[in-house]
Amino acid sequence: MSSTTDHQPASFAFTPEYMDKAKAHVAKYPDGRQASAVMPLLDLAQRQNGGWLPRKAIEYVADMLDMPSIRALEVATFYTMYNLEPVGENLVEVCTTTPCWLRGSDDIVKACEKTLGISLGGTTPDGKFTLVEAECLGACVNAPMMQIGDDYYEDLDADSTERVLNALKRGETPKPGPQGSRRLTEPAGGPTTLLDQKGAS
Amino acid sequence: MPTLTVDGKEVTVEPGATVLQACEEAGAEIPRFCYHERLSIAGNCRMCLVEMEKAPKPVASCAMPAGDGMVIHTNTETVKKAREGVMEFLLINHPLDCPICDQGGECDLQDQAMAYGRGSSRFDENKRAVEEKYMGPLVKTVMTRCIHCMRCVRFSSEIAGVDDMGAVGRGEDTEITTYLEKAIASELSGNVIDLCPVGALTSKPYAFTARSWELRKTETVDVHDAVGSNIRVDTRGREVMRVLPRLNEDVNEEWLSDKGRFSYDGLKRQRLDRPYVRTNGKLAPATWDEAFAAIAGKLAGLDGSKIGAIAGDLACTESMKAAKDLMTALGSTNMDCRQDGAALDPSCRASYLFNTTIAGIEEADACLLIGTNPRHEAALINARLRKRWLAGGFPIASVGPDADLTYKVDHLGDGTETLSQLASGHHPFIETLKNAERPMLIVGQGALARTDGAAVLAAARKIAEDTGMIADGWNGFNVLHTAAARVGGLDIGFVPGEGGKGTNAILEGAAGGGIDVVWLLGADEIDTGRLGDAFVIYLGSHGDAGAHRADVILPGAAYTEKNATWVNTEGRVQMGYRAAFPPGDAREDWTIVRALSAAVGHTLPYDSLPQLRAAMAQDAAHLADADVIATGNWGTFGLSGDMAAEPFVSPVSDYYMTNPICRASATMAQCSAEIGDHSEKATGTDG
């Protein structure tokens, strides 16, 4: 963990809107087990704080759940989805684990680096994009893929990657899911079984 | 009771025991790093693998509950190979720096690598390196050596009750740290050093000063509080190199408080290593004869009633006995071992003991604390209370200081008002005590060392009697002492005799006339400003408050430098042994008193320690039986009367600075500055 604190805010508190959500999570657990809500609360804190989790937010959540700060820090450092350093508006996570890699994730990474002008681990000067490598995100059937924010973009190639990123640059929201011709996780060449079923195309 | 077969031998173990425990029962040694019998089971080092029939692969014996009919093998080829595999992985990232590692020679990993190590590594990648973590002035870290057994993390959250340590990151990047690298805020932090099976956490003050095999080990007793922790003092030549705990289930289990463990550098500083006599207002070095002559000259023709003696917190029973006999020979009954003026009643032994016993806490089912902060006054008794509290069904309430004791305490009030309500049975918590089968209460010195101490004691006795704390086979009335000397002093009767003056009266007499000579037996925690013009004789080991005021200084021995008897707060008689000789001209305290007695013409009738101890046994027969608690009979004690309104305050305001030895210790000074008043209620957001 980096010990730099220059970008760490001096304080953190949930806005009323996020506080309501947080309380809803805490209410799911029995009395005295409020600490179980630590993961959703850290996630809420990250969302409120522009995609990353400052120290003060970890302490705030720990305090709110009446647990020691170190216990919340353990959780926050264990899971890669918690960003402990500031990230760009769009966090681009390209999967490079074996199935995606076999299906050409190297090209996707290159396309990202070219389009965004940054290398893996970097953030664009305008703060719009951060590009990172991710381990398997569980969408191997649509490999290669990347996750941007909460959305998966699948069945990528260099062109479609560029298209998605450029759309985001323009402030549009590209359609998530497979970027190729198939629907969801259908076989690449169209359905091969259950063709007589009603509704089969 | 499951019965299982280990290496062809049938063993029956308690229900809930693990396979590892069953193996030990059967005499099979199981290597382990993460497993520790006093901590929760983690099962993450995998070193304790054994083969279990009908199981497809080796099982971690520490985490496998023993089941009826299991057949376990601990010495097969498979087991050896599995453990060698685990060891190889553990050593992948472990540096080969044993020659420069303080753990070398007493390292679990080193020892077990002798049995399961491959001898060479097949790992060609770079080894992982981890930055050192700051954990305070006591624990030194070399985190590259860490094998992530998590013992330290479990200890601090389970036993010490401070969630300061944790493991951040994951997988290969896991690192043990304290939150924001703050010092571990516990009085028991030194124990993580003992627990660490490798050289990741070592003792900072001891760093690079000695190797374990060149130290002479002396088993003795700690005197920094009244717990009487069993310790081992490691010395090289005449220097104390370190202090370690020794196992005693009834007292300290296998833990030691930081003060007992790390204050030993105070044994080398501020020492009185020769007699001094004040001439023309200045203390000047003197010979023993000159010092004795100065005292004899002052005492010549002085009426005994004009002499007073006060014993301090670190005085051994032998020296108090000798001093008492000398005072009696001089015709004085003005003596007191209660330098804080606590209203303890020496006539009834049960009134000043921790009658429940420390181990007995685990049988109690409700507890009331009166004017005490056990975390600071007796850290290991506090750990026992926490252990009992963790087991559940142990409501604890407190009247007095509202401190974080590492467990949940219902703070009923600050002082006597609440105590009166409890004593008169009008407080709801009385019902909790009454309904408990084995209730207990603990009275601290903060409640007794006050002008209304006797009334507080009487109130506590009333609560104990009213709530059934005094029953057959159970005594829930406990006095928590802070001084190792106190119970021994009360046992041999180092208290005012007929018409004699106590601590307060001696000091008043010294200031206002009536007392011309005050003899301080290591008494440093009195207000020396009240000694007035009295001629002060100081017998002790350190140049602390008492020595500064003294007219004659007689240099004595510290606890590691004498064979002495100590009685802990439970009334347990324990023997301390000499680990090193006192510095310079300093001598064992009782021999000084004996020599002084000859110089003032009242030669004491003992020439050897056995003779002195025989005399002690005549005063209190139980002092002859070491390691045994002689129980006291219940009686009437305390004086009913009005109690002052002031709140109870713990006598220990700074845990690290309670006696001359720790005040002379640089390590303790650093702890005091850095960790200091951490037990004030923290909110979690501060810092």
mmCIF file of C-alpha atoms in Angstrom, chain A residues 142 144-146 151-157 159-165 167 174-184:
data_model
loop_
_atom_site.group_PDB
_atom_site.id
_atom_site.type_symbol
_atom_site.label_atom_id
_atom_site.label_comp_id
_atom_site.label_asym_id
_atom_site.label_seq_id
_atom_site.Cartn_x
_atom_site.Cartn_y
_atom_site.Cartn_z
ATOM 1 C CA ASN A 142 -17.548 -14.182 -24.230
ATOM 2 C CA PRO A 144 -11.987 -11.502 -24.592
ATOM 3 C CA MET A 145 -13.680 -8.925 -22.443
ATOM 4 C CA MET A 146 -13.205 -5.864 -20.297
ATOM 5 C CA ASP A 151 -20.547 -2.924 -17.194
ATOM 6 C CA TYR A 152 -18.993 -5.799 -19.108
ATOM 7 C CA TYR A 153 -17.977 -5.345 -22.740
ATOM 8 C CA GLU A 154 -17.467 -8.748 -24.334
ATOM 9 C CA ASP A 155 -16.485 -10.475 -27.577
ATOM 10 C CA LEU A 156 -14.040 -7.677 -28.163
ATOM 11 C CA ASP A 157 -11.538 -7.119 -30.896
ATOM 12 C CA ASP A 159 -11.901 -2.222 -33.420
ATOM 13 C CA SER A 160 -14.810 -2.724 -31.069
ATOM 14 C CA THR A 161 -12.578 -1.849 -28.108
ATOM 15 C CA GLU A 162 -11.661 1.405 -29.751
ATOM 16 C CA ARG A 163 -15.294 2.080 -30.571
ATOM 17 C CA VAL A 164 -16.384 1.567 -26.962
ATOM 18 C CA LEU A 165 -13.638 3.753 -25.584
ATOM 19 C CA ALA A 167 -17.915 6.509 -27.297
ATOM 20 C CA PRO A 174 -21.982 2.366 -25.264
ATOM 21 C CA LYS A 175 -24.224 -0.658 -25.111
ATOM 22 C CA PRO A 176 -22.741 -3.211 -22.697
ATOM 23 C CA GLY A 177 -22.549 -6.924 -23.471
ATOM 24 C CA PRO A 178 -21.149 -8.713 -26.538
ATOM 25 C CA GLN A 179 -19.827 -6.288 -29.082
ATOM 26 C CA GLY A 180 -19.903 -8.875 -31.879
ATOM 27 C CA SER A 181 -22.924 -10.270 -33.706
ATOM 28 C CA ARG A 182 -24.161 -12.862 -31.259
ATOM 29 C CA ARG A 183 -26.771 -12.406 -28.601
ATOM 30 C CA LEU A 184 -25.560 -12.910 -25.007
#
